[in-house]
mmCIF file of C-alpha atoms in Angstrom:
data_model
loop_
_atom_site.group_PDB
_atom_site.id
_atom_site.type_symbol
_atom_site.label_atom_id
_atom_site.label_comp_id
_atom_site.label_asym_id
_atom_site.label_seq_id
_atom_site.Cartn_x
_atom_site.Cartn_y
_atom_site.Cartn_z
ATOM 1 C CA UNK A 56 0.000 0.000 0.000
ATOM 2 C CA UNK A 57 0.954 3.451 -0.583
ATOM 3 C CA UNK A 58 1.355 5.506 2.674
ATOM 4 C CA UNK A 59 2.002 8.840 0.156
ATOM 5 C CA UNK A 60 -1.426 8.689 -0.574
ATOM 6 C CA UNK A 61 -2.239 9.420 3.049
ATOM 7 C CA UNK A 62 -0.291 12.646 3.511
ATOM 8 C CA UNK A 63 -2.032 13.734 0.115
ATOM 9 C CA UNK A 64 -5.204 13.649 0.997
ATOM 10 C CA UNK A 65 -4.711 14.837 4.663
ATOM 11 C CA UNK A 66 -2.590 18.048 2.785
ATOM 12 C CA UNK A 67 -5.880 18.244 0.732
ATOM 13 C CA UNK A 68 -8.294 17.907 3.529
ATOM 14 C CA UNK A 69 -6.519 20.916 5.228
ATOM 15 C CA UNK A 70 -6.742 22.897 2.550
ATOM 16 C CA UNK A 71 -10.381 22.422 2.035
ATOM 17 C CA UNK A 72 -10.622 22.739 6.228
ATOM 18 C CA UNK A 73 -8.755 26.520 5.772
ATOM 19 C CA UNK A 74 -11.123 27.299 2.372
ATOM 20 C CA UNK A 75 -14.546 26.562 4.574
ATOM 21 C CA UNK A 76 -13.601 28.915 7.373
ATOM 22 C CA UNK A 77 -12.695 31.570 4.869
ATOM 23 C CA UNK A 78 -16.505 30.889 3.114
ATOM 24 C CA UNK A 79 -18.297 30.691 6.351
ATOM 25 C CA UNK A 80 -16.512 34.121 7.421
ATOM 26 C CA UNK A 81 -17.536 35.695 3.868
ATOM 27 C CA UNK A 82 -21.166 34.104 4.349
ATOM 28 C CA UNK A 83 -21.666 35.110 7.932
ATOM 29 C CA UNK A 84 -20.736 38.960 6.245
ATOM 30 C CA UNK A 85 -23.088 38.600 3.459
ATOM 31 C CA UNK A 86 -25.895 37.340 5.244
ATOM 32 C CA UNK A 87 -25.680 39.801 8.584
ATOM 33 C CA UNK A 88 -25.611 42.351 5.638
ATOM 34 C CA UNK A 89 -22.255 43.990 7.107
ATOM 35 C CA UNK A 90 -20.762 42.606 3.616
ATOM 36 C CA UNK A 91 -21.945 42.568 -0.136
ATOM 37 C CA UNK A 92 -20.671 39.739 -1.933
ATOM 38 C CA UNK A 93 -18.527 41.662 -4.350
ATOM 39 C CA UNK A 94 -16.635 42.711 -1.333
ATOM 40 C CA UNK A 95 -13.900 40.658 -0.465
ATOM 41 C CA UNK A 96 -10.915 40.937 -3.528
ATOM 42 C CA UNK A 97 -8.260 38.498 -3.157
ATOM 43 C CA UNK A 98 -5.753 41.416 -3.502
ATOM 44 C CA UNK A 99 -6.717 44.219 -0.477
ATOM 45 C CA UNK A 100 -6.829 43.036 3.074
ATOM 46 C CA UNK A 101 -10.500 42.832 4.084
ATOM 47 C CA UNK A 102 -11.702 41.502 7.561
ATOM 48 C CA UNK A 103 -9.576 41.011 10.634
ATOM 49 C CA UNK A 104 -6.072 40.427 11.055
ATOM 50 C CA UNK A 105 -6.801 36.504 11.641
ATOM 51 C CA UNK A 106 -9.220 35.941 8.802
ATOM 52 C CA UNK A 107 -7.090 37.652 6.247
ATOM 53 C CA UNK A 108 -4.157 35.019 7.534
ATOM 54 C CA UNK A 109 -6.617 32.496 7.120
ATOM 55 C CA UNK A 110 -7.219 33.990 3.913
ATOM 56 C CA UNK A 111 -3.281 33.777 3.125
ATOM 57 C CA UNK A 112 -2.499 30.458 4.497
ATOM 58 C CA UNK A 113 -5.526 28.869 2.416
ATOM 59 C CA UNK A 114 -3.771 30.440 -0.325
ATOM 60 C CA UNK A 115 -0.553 29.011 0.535
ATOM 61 C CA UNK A 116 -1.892 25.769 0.696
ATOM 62 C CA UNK A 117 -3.260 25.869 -2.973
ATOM 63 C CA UNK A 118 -0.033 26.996 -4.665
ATOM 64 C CA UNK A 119 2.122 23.921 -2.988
ATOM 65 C CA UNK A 120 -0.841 21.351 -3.108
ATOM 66 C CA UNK A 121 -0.576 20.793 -7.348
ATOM 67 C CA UNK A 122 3.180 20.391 -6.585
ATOM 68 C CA UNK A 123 2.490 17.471 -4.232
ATOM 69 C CA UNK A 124 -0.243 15.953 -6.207
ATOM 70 C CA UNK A 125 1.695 15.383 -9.099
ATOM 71 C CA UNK A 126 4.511 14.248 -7.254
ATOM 72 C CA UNK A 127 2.721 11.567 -5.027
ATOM 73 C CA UNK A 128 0.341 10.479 -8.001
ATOM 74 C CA UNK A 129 2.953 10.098 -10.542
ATOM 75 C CA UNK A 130 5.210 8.032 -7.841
ATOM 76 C CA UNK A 131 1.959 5.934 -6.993
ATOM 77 C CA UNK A 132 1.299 5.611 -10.794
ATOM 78 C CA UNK A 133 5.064 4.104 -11.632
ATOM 79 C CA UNK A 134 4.217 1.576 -8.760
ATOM 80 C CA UNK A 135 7.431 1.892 -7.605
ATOM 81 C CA UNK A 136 7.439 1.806 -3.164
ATOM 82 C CA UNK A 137 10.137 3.516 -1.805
ATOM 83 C CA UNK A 138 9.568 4.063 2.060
ATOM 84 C CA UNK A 139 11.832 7.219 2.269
ATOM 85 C CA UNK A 140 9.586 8.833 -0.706
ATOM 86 C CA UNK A 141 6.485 7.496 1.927
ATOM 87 C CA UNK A 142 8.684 9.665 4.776
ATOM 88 C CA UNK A 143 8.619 12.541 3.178
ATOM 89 C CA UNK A 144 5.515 12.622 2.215
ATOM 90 C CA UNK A 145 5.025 12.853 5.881
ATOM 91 C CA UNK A 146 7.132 15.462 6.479
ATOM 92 C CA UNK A 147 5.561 17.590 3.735
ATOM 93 C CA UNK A 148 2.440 17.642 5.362
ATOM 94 C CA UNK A 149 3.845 18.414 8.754
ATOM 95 C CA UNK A 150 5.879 20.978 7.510
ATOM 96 C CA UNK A 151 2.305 22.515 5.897
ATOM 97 C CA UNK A 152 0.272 22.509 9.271
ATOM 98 C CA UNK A 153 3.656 24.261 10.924
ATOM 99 C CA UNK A 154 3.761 26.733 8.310
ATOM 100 C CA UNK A 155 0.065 27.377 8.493
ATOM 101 C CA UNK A 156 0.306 27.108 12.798
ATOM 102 C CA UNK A 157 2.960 29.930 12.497
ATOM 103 C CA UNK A 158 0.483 31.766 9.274
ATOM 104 C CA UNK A 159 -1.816 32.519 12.077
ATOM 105 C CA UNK A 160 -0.366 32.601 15.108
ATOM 106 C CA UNK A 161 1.101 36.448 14.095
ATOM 107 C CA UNK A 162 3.420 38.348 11.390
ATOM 108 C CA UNK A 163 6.373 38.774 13.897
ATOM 109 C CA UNK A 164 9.477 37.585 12.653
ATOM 110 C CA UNK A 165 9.625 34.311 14.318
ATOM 111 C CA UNK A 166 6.048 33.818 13.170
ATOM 112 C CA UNK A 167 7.331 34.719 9.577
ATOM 113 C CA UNK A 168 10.875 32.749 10.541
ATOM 114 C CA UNK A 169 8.822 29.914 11.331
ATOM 115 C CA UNK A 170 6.092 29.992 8.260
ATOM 116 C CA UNK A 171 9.665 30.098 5.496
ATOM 117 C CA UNK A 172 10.982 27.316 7.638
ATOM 118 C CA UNK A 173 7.845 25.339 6.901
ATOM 119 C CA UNK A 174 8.193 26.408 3.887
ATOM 120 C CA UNK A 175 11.785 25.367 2.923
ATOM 121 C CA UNK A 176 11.312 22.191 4.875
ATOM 122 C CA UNK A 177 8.409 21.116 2.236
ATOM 123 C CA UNK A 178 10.222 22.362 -0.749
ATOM 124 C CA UNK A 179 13.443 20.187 -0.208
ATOM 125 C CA UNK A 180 11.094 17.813 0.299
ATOM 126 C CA UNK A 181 9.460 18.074 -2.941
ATOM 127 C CA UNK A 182 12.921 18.375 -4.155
ATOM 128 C CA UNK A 183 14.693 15.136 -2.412
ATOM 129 C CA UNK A 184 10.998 13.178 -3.710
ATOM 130 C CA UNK A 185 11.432 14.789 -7.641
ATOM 131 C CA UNK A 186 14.934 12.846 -7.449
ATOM 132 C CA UNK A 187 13.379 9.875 -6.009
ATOM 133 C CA UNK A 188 10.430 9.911 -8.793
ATOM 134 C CA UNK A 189 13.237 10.019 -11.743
ATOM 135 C CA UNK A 190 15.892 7.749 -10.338
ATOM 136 C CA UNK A 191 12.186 5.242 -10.180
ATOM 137 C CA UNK A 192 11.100 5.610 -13.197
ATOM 138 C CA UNK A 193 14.742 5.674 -14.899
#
């Protein structure tokens, strides 16, 4: 079996988690009529300090999700098992709920010290299971 898969869809389940608090926030708004609908642009800060973190770390979560898809689905499509590519894939989605803890705990520097750390930690991930994937397939 392919623990890979696991991280992947608890990665995805997060992000879906962060994008329904960010809805019911914009539908709590709209329907207490403090909001109109066409009132929230993804570019100016709108709400408080937490939701628009919310707002950012939801974000963040989209842009490295596709990168993680691919990778885990294409390694679980080669049906090559490699249990350091499995670690990782662990790691990656630790490193995302640290860099999302830190997303909303604040915008001090160790907050932001802590969110690139997360950060890092899941791109040389990515990185270290890219070079597993082709050395596999290869």
């Amino acid at each position: 079996m392919f623990s890979s898969l696991f991280p992947l869809i608890a990665f995805t389940a997060w992000t879906i988690l962060l994008v329904l608090i960010v809805v019911s926030f914009r539908t709590v708004q709209v329907l207490a009529g403090t909001k109109k609908s066409n009132e929230f642009p993804a570019w100016i800060q709108h709400g408080s300090d937490l939701y628009w973190r919310i707002h950012r770390a939801h974000l963040n979560c989209v842009e490295g999700l596709p990168v993680f898809g691919v990778l885990v689905l294409t390694f679980i499509l080669s049906g090559y098992q490699n249990d350091t590519f499995d670690l990782l894939a662990w790691i990656v989605f630790g490193a995302r709920i640290l860099q999302t803890s830190a997303h909303l705990s604040g915008g001090g520097v160790w907050n932001v010290n802590v969110r690139f750390t997360g950060f890092i930690i899941q791109y040389i991930c990515f990185t270290a299971m890219l070079v597993i994937l082709v050395r596999s397939i290869l």
